[in-house]
Amino acid sequence: MTKTPRLKNETKFKSIHSRAARRAGSPSLDLDRSLRSLPRVESTSIKPSVLAAQSSGVKKSKAKPMTRAQRMRQEKGMERAETVMDKKEIKVRKSVQRTKVVHSRKATWEDLNHGRTPAARMMMKILSGDVDLDAMDANESAAVAAVIKAAKPARPKPAQQPTPQPQDDIDDDGEIT
């Protein structure tokens, strides 16, 4: 036995917004003739100043003042917002400082090639042969020695030798014992 669906009841409550309810409530075109003979109602003049006073902005009046808990919650939220804004300002300030540092370190190729630092200029003079090392006084020779010492490449560390594998198991003949 299978179940059959319940029958729809026509007398059941109908929604006033349904299509059937809207169609049933619409007036017919055959209006009473007495209504047609009546004079039309004069249109009232609506002054814009009256309308402007009512809708002069979006205003929502509160029903009652906030409770203490609501007020404390709102104050707490405002304090959190202030701390977040302060943190963001600090982050932005630090980011700008880092950007300035990066831009200050940035050098053009010409600056690098010409050697703007005194040590680099001294090294370029020594390498080009423009400096007479015999005619220098003590201060200049100390500066040249410091430049040469800084320019010497560091000695590479000796590479580690791999540990030798014991070859006791393998004979010279290639046989494994």
Coordinates of C-alpha atoms in Angstrom, one line a residue:
M1 CA 0.0 0.0 0.0
T2 CA 1.3 3.3 -0.9
K3 CA 0.5 6.6 0.7
T4 CA -1.5 9.1 -1.2
P5 CA -0.9 12.8 -0.8
R6 CA -3.4 14.9 1.3
L7 CA -6.1 16.7 -0.7
K8 CA -5.8 20.4 -0.8
N9 CA -8.6 22.2 0.9
E10 CA -10.0 25.1 -1.1
T11 CA -11.6 26.7 2.0
K12 CA -8.2 27.0 3.7
F13 CA -6.9 30.4 4.6
K14 CA -5.5 32.2 1.6
S15 CA -2.7 34.8 1.8
I16 CA -3.8 38.3 1.1
H17 CA -0.7 38.7 -1.1
S18 CA -1.4 35.7 -3.3
R19 CA -2.3 36.2 -6.9
A20 CA -5.8 34.9 -6.4
A21 CA -6.4 37.4 -3.6
R22 CA -5.2 40.3 -5.7
R23 CA -7.4 39.3 -8.6
A24 CA -10.4 38.9 -6.4
G25 CA -10.0 42.3 -4.8
S26 CA -9.5 44.3 -8.0
P27 CA -12.5 46.6 -8.9
S28 CA -14.3 45.8 -12.0
L29 CA -14.5 48.2 -14.9
D30 CA -18.3 48.5 -14.6
L31 CA -18.2 51.2 -11.9
D32 CA -21.3 52.8 -10.6
R33 CA -22.4 55.6 -12.9
S34 CA -23.0 58.0 -10.0
L35 CA -19.3 57.9 -9.3
R36 CA -18.5 59.0 -12.8
S37 CA -20.8 62.0 -12.6
L38 CA -19.2 63.4 -9.4
P39 CA -16.7 66.2 -9.9
R40 CA -13.1 65.3 -9.5
V41 CA -11.3 66.3 -6.3
E42 CA -9.1 69.3 -6.7
S43 CA -5.5 68.6 -6.2
T44 CA -4.0 70.1 -3.1
S45 CA -1.0 72.2 -3.6
I46 CA 2.0 70.7 -1.7
K47 CA 4.6 73.2 -0.7
P48 CA 8.2 71.9 -0.9
S49 CA 9.0 73.7 2.3
V50 CA 6.7 71.4 4.2
L51 CA 8.2 68.3 2.7
A52 CA 11.7 69.5 3.3
A53 CA 11.2 70.0 7.0
Q54 CA 10.2 66.3 7.4
S55 CA 13.0 64.7 5.4
S56 CA 15.8 67.1 6.3
G57 CA 18.1 64.3 6.8
V58 CA 18.3 60.7 8.0
K59 CA 17.4 60.8 11.7
K60 CA 16.8 57.8 13.8
S61 CA 15.7 58.7 17.3
K62 CA 16.7 56.3 19.9
A63 CA 14.0 54.8 22.1
K64 CA 15.9 55.0 25.3
P65 CA 19.5 55.8 26.4
M66 CA 22.1 53.1 26.4
T67 CA 22.5 51.0 29.5
R68 CA 25.7 51.0 31.5
A69 CA 26.8 47.7 29.9
Q70 CA 26.2 49.0 26.4
R71 CA 28.0 52.2 27.1
M72 CA 31.0 50.3 28.6
R73 CA 31.0 48.0 25.6
Q74 CA 31.1 50.9 23.2
E75 CA 33.8 52.7 25.1
K76 CA 35.9 49.5 25.2
G77 CA 35.4 49.1 21.4
M78 CA 36.5 52.7 20.9
E79 CA 39.7 52.1 23.0
R80 CA 40.5 49.0 21.0
A81 CA 40.1 51.0 17.8
E82 CA 42.4 53.7 19.1
T83 CA 45.1 51.1 19.9
V84 CA 44.8 49.4 16.5
M85 CA 45.1 52.8 14.8
D86 CA 48.2 53.6 16.9
K87 CA 49.8 50.3 16.0
K88 CA 49.1 50.9 12.4
E89 CA 50.6 54.4 12.5
I90 CA 53.7 52.9 14.1
K91 CA 54.0 50.2 11.4
V92 CA 53.6 52.8 8.7
R93 CA 56.2 55.0 10.3
K94 CA 58.7 52.1 10.6
S95 CA 58.0 51.0 7.0
V96 CA 58.7 54.6 5.7
Q97 CA 62.0 54.5 7.7
R98 CA 63.0 51.2 6.2
T99 CA 62.2 52.5 2.7
K100 CA 64.4 55.5 3.4
V101 CA 67.3 53.3 4.5
V102 CA 66.9 51.1 1.4
H103 CA 67.0 54.2 -0.8
S104 CA 70.0 55.7 1.0
R105 CA 71.9 52.4 0.5
K106 CA 71.0 52.3 -3.1
A107 CA 73.9 53.6 -5.3
T108 CA 74.2 54.1 -9.0
W109 CA 76.7 52.2 -11.0
E110 CA 78.7 55.3 -11.6
D111 CA 79.1 55.8 -7.9
L112 CA 80.3 52.3 -7.5
N113 CA 82.7 52.4 -10.4
H114 CA 84.3 55.7 -9.4
G115 CA 84.6 54.7 -5.8
R116 CA 83.2 57.6 -3.7
T117 CA 84.6 56.4 -0.4
P118 CA 88.1 57.5 0.6
A119 CA 89.4 54.0 0.9
A120 CA 88.2 53.1 -2.6
R121 CA 89.7 56.3 -4.1
M122 CA 93.0 55.5 -2.4
M123 CA 92.9 52.0 -3.8
M124 CA 92.1 53.2 -7.3
K125 CA 95.1 55.6 -7.1
I126 CA 97.4 52.8 -5.9
L127 CA 96.3 50.5 -8.6
S128 CA 96.6 53.1 -11.3
G129 CA 100.1 54.1 -10.1
D130 CA 99.4 57.7 -9.4
V131 CA 100.6 57.5 -5.8
D132 CA 104.4 57.5 -5.0
L133 CA 104.7 55.1 -2.1
D134 CA 108.2 56.3 -1.2
A135 CA 107.3 60.0 -0.9
M136 CA 104.4 59.4 1.7
D137 CA 104.6 60.4 5.3
A138 CA 103.7 58.1 8.2
N139 CA 100.0 59.0 8.3
E140 CA 99.5 58.4 4.6
S141 CA 101.5 55.2 4.6
A142 CA 99.3 53.9 7.5
A143 CA 96.2 54.8 5.6
V144 CA 97.5 52.9 2.5
A145 CA 98.4 49.9 4.6
A146 CA 94.9 49.8 6.0
V147 CA 93.4 50.1 2.5
I148 CA 95.7 47.3 1.2
K149 CA 94.9 45.1 4.3
A150 CA 91.1 45.6 3.8
A151 CA 91.4 44.9 0.0
K152 CA 93.3 41.6 0.4
P153 CA 91.0 38.7 -0.1
A154 CA 90.5 36.4 2.8
R155 CA 92.3 33.1 2.4
P156 CA 89.9 30.3 1.6
K157 CA 89.7 27.6 4.2
P158 CA 91.1 24.3 3.1
A159 CA 88.5 21.9 2.0
Q160 CA 87.9 19.0 4.3
Q161 CA 89.1 15.7 3.1
P162 CA 86.6 12.9 3.1
T163 CA 87.3 10.2 5.7
P164 CA 88.9 7.2 4.1
Q165 CA 86.8 4.1 4.0
P166 CA 88.3 0.9 5.4
Q167 CA 89.0 -1.5 2.6
D168 CA 89.7 -4.6 4.6
D169 CA 86.8 -6.5 3.0
I170 CA 88.0 -6.0 -0.6
D171 CA 91.1 -7.7 -1.9
D172 CA 93.3 -6.5 -4.7
D173 CA 91.9 -9.2 -6.9
G174 CA 88.4 -7.7 -6.7
E175 CA 87.0 -10.6 -4.7
I176 CA 85.0 -10.0 -1.6
T177 CA 86.1 -12.1 1.3

